[in-house]
CSV table of C-alpha atoms and ligand atoms in Angstrom, one decimal:
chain,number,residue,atom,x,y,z
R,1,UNK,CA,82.2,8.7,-14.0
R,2,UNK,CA,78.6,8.7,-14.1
R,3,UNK,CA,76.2,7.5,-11.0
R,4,UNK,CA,74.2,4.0,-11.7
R,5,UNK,CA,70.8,5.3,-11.8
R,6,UNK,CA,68.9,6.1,-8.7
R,7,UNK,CA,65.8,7.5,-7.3
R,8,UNK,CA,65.7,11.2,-5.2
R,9,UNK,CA,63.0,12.2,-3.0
R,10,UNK,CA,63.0,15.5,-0.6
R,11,UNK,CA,62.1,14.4,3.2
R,12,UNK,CA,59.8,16.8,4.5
R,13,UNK,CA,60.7,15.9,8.4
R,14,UNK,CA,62.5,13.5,10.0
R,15,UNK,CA,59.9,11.3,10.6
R,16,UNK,CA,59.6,11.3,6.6
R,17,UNK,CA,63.0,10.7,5.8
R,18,UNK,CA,62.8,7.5,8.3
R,19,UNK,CA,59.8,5.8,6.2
R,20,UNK,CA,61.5,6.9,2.8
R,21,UNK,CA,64.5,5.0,4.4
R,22,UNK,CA,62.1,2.2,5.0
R,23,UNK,CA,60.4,2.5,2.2
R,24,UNK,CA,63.2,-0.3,0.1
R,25,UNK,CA,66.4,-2.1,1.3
R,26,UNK,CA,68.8,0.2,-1.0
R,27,UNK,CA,68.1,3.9,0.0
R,28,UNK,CA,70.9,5.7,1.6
R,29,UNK,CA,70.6,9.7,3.3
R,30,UNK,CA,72.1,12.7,1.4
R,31,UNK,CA,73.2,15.5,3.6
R,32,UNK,CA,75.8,17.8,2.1
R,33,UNK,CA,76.8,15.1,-0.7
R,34,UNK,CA,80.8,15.9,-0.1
R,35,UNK,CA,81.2,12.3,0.6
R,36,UNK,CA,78.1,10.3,-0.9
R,37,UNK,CA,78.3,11.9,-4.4
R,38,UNK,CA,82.1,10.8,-5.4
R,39,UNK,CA,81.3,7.3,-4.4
R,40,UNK,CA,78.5,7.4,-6.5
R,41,UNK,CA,80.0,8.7,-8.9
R,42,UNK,CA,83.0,5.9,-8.4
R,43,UNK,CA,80.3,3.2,-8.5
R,44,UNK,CA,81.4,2.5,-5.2
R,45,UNK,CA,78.1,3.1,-3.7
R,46,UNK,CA,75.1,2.4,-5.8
R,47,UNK,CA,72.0,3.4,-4.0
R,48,UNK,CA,68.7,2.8,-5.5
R,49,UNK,CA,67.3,6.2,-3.3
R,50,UNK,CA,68.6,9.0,-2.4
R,51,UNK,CA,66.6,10.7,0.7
R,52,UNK,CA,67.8,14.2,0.7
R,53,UNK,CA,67.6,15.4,4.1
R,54,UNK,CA,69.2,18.9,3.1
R,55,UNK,CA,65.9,21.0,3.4
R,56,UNK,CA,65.3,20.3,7.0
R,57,UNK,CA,66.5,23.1,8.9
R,58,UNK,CA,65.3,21.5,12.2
R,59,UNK,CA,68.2,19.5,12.3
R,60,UNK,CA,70.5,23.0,12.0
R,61,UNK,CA,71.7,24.4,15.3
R,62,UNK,CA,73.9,24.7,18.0
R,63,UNK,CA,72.6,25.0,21.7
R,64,UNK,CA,72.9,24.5,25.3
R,65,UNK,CA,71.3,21.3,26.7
R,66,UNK,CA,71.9,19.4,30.1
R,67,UNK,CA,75.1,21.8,30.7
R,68,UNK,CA,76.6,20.7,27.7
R,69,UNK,CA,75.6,21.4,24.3
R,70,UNK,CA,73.2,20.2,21.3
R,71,UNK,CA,74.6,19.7,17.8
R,72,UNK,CA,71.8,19.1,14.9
R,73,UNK,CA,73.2,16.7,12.1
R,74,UNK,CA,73.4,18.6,9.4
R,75,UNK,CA,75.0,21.8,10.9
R,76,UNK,CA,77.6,22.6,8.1
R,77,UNK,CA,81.4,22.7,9.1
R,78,UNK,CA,81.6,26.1,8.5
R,79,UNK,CA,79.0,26.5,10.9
R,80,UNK,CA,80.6,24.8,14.0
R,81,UNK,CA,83.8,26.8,13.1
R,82,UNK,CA,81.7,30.2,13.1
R,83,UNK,CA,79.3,29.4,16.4
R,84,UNK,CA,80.1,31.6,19.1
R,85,UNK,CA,78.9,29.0,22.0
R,86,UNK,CA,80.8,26.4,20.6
R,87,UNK,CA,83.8,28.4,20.1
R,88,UNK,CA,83.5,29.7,23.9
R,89,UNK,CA,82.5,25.7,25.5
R,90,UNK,CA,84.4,23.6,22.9
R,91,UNK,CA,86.4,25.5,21.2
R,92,UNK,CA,88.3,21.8,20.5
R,93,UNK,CA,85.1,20.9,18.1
R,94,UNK,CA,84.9,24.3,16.2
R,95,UNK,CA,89.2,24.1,15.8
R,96,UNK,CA,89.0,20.7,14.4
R,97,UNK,CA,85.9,21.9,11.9
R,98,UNK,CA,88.2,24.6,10.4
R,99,UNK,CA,90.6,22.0,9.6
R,100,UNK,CA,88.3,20.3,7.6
R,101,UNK,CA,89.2,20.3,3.4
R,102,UNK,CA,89.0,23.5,1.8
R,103,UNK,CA,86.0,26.2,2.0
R,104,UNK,CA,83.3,24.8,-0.3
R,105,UNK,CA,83.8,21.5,1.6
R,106,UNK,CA,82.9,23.3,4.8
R,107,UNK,CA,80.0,24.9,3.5
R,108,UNK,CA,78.0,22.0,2.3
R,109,UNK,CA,79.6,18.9,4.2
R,110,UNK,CA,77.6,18.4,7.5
R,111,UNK,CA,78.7,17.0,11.1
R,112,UNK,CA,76.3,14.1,10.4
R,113,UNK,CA,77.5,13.3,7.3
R,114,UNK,CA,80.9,12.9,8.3
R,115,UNK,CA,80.1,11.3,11.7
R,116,UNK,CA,77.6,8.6,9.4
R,117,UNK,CA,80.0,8.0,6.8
R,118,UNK,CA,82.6,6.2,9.1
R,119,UNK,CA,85.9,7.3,7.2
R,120,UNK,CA,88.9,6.5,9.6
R,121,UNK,CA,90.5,9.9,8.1
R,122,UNK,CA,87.8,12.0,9.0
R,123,UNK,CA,88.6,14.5,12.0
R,124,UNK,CA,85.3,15.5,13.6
R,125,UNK,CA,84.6,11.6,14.5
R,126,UNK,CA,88.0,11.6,16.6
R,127,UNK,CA,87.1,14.7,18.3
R,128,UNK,CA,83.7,13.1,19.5
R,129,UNK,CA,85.3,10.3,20.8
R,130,UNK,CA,87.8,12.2,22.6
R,131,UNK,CA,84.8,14.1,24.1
R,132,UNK,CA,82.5,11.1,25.1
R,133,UNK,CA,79.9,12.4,22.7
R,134,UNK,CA,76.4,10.9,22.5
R,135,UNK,CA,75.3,10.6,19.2
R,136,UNK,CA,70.9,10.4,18.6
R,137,UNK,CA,69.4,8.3,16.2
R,138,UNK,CA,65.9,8.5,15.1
R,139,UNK,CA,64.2,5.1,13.7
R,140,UNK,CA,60.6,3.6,12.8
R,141,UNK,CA,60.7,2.3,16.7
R,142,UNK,CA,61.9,5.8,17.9
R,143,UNK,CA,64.9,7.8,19.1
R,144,UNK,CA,67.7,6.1,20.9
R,145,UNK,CA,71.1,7.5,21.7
R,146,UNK,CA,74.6,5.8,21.1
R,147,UNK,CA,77.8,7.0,22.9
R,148,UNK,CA,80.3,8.0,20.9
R,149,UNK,CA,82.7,4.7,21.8
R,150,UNK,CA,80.3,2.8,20.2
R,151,UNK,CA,79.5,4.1,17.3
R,152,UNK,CA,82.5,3.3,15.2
R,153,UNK,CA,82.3,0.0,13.7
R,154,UNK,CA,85.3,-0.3,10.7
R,155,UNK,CA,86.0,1.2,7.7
R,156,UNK,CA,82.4,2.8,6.7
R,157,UNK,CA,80.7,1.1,9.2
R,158,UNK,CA,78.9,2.7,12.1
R,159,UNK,CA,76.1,1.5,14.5
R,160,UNK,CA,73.4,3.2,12.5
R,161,UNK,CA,70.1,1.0,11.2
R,162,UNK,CA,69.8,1.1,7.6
R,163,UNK,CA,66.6,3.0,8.5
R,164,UNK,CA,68.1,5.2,11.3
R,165,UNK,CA,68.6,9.3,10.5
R,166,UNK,CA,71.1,10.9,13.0
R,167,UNK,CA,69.6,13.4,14.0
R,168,UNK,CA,72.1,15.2,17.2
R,169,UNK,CA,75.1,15.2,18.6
R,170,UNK,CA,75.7,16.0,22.3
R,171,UNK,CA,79.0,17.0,23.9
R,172,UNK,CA,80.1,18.0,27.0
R,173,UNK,CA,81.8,21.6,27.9
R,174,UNK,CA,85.5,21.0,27.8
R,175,UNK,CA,88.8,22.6,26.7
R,176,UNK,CA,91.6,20.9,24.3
R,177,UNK,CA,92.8,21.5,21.1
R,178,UNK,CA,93.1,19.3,17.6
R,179,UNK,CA,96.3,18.9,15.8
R,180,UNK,CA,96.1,17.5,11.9
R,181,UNK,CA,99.0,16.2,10.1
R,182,UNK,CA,99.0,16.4,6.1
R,183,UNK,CA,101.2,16.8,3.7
R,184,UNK,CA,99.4,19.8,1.6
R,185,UNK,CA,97.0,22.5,2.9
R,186,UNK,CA,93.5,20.6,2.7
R,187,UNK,CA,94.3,17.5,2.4
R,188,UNK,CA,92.6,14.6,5.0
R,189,UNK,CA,95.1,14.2,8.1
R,190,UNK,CA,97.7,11.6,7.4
R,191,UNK,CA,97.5,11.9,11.2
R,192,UNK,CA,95.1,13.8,13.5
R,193,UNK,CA,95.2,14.2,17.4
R,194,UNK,CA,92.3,15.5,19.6
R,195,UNK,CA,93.1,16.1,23.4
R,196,UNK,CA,89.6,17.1,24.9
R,197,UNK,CA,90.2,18.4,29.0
R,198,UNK,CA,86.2,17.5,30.7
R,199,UNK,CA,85.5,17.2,34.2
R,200,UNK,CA,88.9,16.6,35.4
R,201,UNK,CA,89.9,13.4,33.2
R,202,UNK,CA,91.6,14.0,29.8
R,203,UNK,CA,90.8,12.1,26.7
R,204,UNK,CA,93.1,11.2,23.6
R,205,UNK,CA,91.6,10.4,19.8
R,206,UNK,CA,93.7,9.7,17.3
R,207,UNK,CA,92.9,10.0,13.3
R,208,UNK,CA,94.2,7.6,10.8
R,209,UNK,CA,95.6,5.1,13.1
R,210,UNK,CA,93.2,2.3,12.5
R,211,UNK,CA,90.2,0.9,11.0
R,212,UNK,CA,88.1,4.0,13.0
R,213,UNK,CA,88.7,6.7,15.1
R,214,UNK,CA,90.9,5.6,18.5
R,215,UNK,CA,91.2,6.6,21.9
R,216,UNK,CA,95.4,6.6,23.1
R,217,UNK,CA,94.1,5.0,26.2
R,218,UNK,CA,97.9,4.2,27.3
R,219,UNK,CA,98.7,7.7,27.2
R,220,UNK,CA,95.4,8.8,29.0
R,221,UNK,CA,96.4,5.9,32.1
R,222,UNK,CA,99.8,7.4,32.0
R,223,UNK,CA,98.5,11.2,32.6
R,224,UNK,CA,96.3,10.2,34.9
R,225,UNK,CA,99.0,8.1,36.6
R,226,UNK,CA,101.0,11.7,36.8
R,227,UNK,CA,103.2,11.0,33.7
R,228,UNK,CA,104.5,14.1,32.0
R,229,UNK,CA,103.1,15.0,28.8
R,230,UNK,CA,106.2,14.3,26.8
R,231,UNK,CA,106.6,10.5,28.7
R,232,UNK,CA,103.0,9.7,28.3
R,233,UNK,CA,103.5,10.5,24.5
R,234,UNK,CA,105.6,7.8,23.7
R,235,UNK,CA,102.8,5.5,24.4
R,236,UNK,CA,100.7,7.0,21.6
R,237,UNK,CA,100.6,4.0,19.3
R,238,UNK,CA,99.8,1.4,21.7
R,239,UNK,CA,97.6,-0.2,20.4
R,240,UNK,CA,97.0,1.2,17.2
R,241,UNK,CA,97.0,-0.4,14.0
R,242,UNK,CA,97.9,2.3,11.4
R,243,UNK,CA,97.6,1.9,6.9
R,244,UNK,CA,100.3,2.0,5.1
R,245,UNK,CA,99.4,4.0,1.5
R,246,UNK,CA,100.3,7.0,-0.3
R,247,UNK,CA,100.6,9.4,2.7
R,248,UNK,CA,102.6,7.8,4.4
R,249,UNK,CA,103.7,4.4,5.6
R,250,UNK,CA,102.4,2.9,9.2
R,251,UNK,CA,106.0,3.1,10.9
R,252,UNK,CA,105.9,6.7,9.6
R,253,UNK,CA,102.2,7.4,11.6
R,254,UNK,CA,103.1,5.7,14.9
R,255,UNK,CA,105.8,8.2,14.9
R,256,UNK,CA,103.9,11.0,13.9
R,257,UNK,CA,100.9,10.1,16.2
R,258,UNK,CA,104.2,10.4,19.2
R,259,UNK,CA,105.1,13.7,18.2
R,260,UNK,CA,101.6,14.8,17.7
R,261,UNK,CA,100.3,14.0,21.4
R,262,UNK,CA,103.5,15.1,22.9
R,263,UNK,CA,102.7,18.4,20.9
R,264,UNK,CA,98.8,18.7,21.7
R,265,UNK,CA,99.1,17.5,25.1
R,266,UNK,CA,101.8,20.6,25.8
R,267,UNK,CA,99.6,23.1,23.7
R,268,UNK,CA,96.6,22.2,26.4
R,269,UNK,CA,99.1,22.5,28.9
R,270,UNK,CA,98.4,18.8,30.8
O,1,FAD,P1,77.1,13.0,2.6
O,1,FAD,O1,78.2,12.9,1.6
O,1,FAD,O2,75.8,13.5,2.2
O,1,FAD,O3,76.8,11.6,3.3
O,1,FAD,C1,77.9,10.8,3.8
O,1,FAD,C2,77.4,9.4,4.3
O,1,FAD,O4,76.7,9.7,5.5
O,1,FAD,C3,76.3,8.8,3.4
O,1,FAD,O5,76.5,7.4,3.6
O,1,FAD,C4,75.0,9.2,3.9
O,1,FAD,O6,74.0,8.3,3.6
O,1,FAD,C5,75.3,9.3,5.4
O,1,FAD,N1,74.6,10.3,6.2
O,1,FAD,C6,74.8,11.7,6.1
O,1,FAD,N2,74.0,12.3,6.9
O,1,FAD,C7,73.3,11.4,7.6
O,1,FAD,C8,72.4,11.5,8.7
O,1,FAD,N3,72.0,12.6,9.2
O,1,FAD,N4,71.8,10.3,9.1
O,1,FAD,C9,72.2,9.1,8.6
O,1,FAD,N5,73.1,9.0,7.6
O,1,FAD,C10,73.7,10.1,7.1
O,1,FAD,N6,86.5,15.3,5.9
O,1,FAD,C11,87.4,15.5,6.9
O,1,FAD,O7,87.0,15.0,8.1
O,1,FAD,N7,88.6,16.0,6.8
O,1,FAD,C12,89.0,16.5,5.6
O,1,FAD,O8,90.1,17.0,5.5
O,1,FAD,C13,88.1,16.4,4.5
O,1,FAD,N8,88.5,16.8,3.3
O,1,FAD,C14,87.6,16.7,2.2
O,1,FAD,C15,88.0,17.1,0.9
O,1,FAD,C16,87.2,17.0,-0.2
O,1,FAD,C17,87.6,17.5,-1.5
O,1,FAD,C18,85.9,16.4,0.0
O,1,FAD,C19,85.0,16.3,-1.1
O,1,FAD,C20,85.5,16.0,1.3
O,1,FAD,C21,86.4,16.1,2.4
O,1,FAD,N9,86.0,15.7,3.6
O,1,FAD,C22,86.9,15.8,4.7
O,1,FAD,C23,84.7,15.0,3.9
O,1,FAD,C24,83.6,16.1,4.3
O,1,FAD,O9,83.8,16.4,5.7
O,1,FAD,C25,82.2,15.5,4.1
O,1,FAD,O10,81.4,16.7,4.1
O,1,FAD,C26,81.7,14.6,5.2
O,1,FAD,O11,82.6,13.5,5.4
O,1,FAD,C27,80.4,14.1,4.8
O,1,FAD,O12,79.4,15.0,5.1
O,1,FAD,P2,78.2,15.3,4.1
O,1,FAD,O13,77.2,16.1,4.8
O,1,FAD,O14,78.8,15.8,2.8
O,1,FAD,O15,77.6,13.8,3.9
């Protein structure tokens, strides 16, 4: 299908891409366009503007900040899977990139893009949330910074303004590992599982198990109560409310998202 007609304009800056995004009630951000473009095309989404942020190589890095370390938004997948600091201090985020759709997905979809959109089947925003990740948003009133556990809304939604850009994502140094569940090579994780190891405590996100991105907080209380990996595990759907469709049927995910844990949680050796 064919987009509804819509306006484009380049930002410059951030600063310009926030007043384009003030500038009418209907303009949306284009970063990589992996996940705008075929709702568009859908009809789905129907923006009047598109504000292509993809010029602005200010938001393109990977660095060391406050002991942790400094994510710009539209850093490509590819990129995360390829950056040696993030390989060495969180090697869980660069893993979880790699496992992200096929090759020309990686190159042009962006951290940002997939953090903003909101899909419940996307696996960087599970990773984040198993890391405590602060997410920055820049606005007309300025910058203000979101953790991670409340930033995922529902289905599409997130806690960004209509207005707001995303500009960085900061995450702590920590160990872990990110298992994906599909049924073909490529495809979006019928099930996903991040275990992230910071500062003592260990996190659990699960993909695909509800409306967004979860923490297993039954099986985090268990490990920190001293339950064994594989007892801890069985609490991995608690709480969860998983689809049924194509990939598989809900019954069929709170088993998987068992198995998974139990397997992540013995791969970071818990
Ligand atoms: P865009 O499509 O440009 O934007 C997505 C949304 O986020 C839009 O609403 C846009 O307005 C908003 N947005 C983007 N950047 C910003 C920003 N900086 N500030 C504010 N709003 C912003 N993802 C997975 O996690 N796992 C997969 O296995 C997977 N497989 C895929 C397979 C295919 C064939 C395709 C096409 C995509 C797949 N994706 C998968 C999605 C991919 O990761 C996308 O790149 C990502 O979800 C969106 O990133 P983008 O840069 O392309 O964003």
């Amino acid at each position: 299908m064919i987009p509804v007609e819509f306006e484009y304009e380049v930002a410059e800056s951030v600063e310009h891409g926030v007043e384009l995004l003030g500038s009418r009630g209907d303009a949306k951000v284009l970063a990589g366009g992996h996940s705008l473009l075929p709702l568009m095309r859908l009809r789905v989404a129907r923006p009047g503007l598109l504000v292509d942020l993809g010029r602005l190589d200010e938001l393109r890095y990977v660095r060391e900040a406050d002991g942790g370390i400094a994510i710009g938004a539209l850093t490509r997948h590819h990129d995360l899977v390829q950056d040696g600091l993030l390989r060495r201090s969180c090697p869980v985020l660069a893993h979880a990139a790699s496992l992200v759709g096929d090759p020309q997905v990686r190159h042009r979809g962006t951290i940002g893009g997939s953090v903003a959109h909101g899909d419940p089947a996307s696996d960087l925003p599970t990773v984040l949330l198993a890391l405590d990740a602060e997410l920055s948003a820049r606005g007309p009133d300025g910058e203000r910074t979101i953790p991670a556990a409340e930033f995922f809304r529902g289905v599409f939604e997130t806690a960004l303004e209509p207005e707001e850009v995303l500009a960085e994502i900061r995450v702590p140094a920590a160990t872990g590992t990110y298992v994906k569940f599909n049924r073909r090579a490529q495809d979006w994780a019928t099930v996903g599982v991040a275990v992230a190891r910071t500062n003592g405590a260990v996190h659990v996100g699960l993909t695909s198990m509800g409306p967004t991105p979860l923490r297993a907080t039954a099986v985090e209380t268990a490990l920190a109560g001293g339950a064994a990996p594989e007892e801890a595990a069985e609490q991995a759907d608690e709480g969860t409310s998983p689809p049924s469709d194509t990939n598989g049927s809900a019954d069929f995910r709170r088993h998987l998202a068992r198995v998974l844990v139990r397997r992540a949680l013995e791969t970071t050796a818990v």
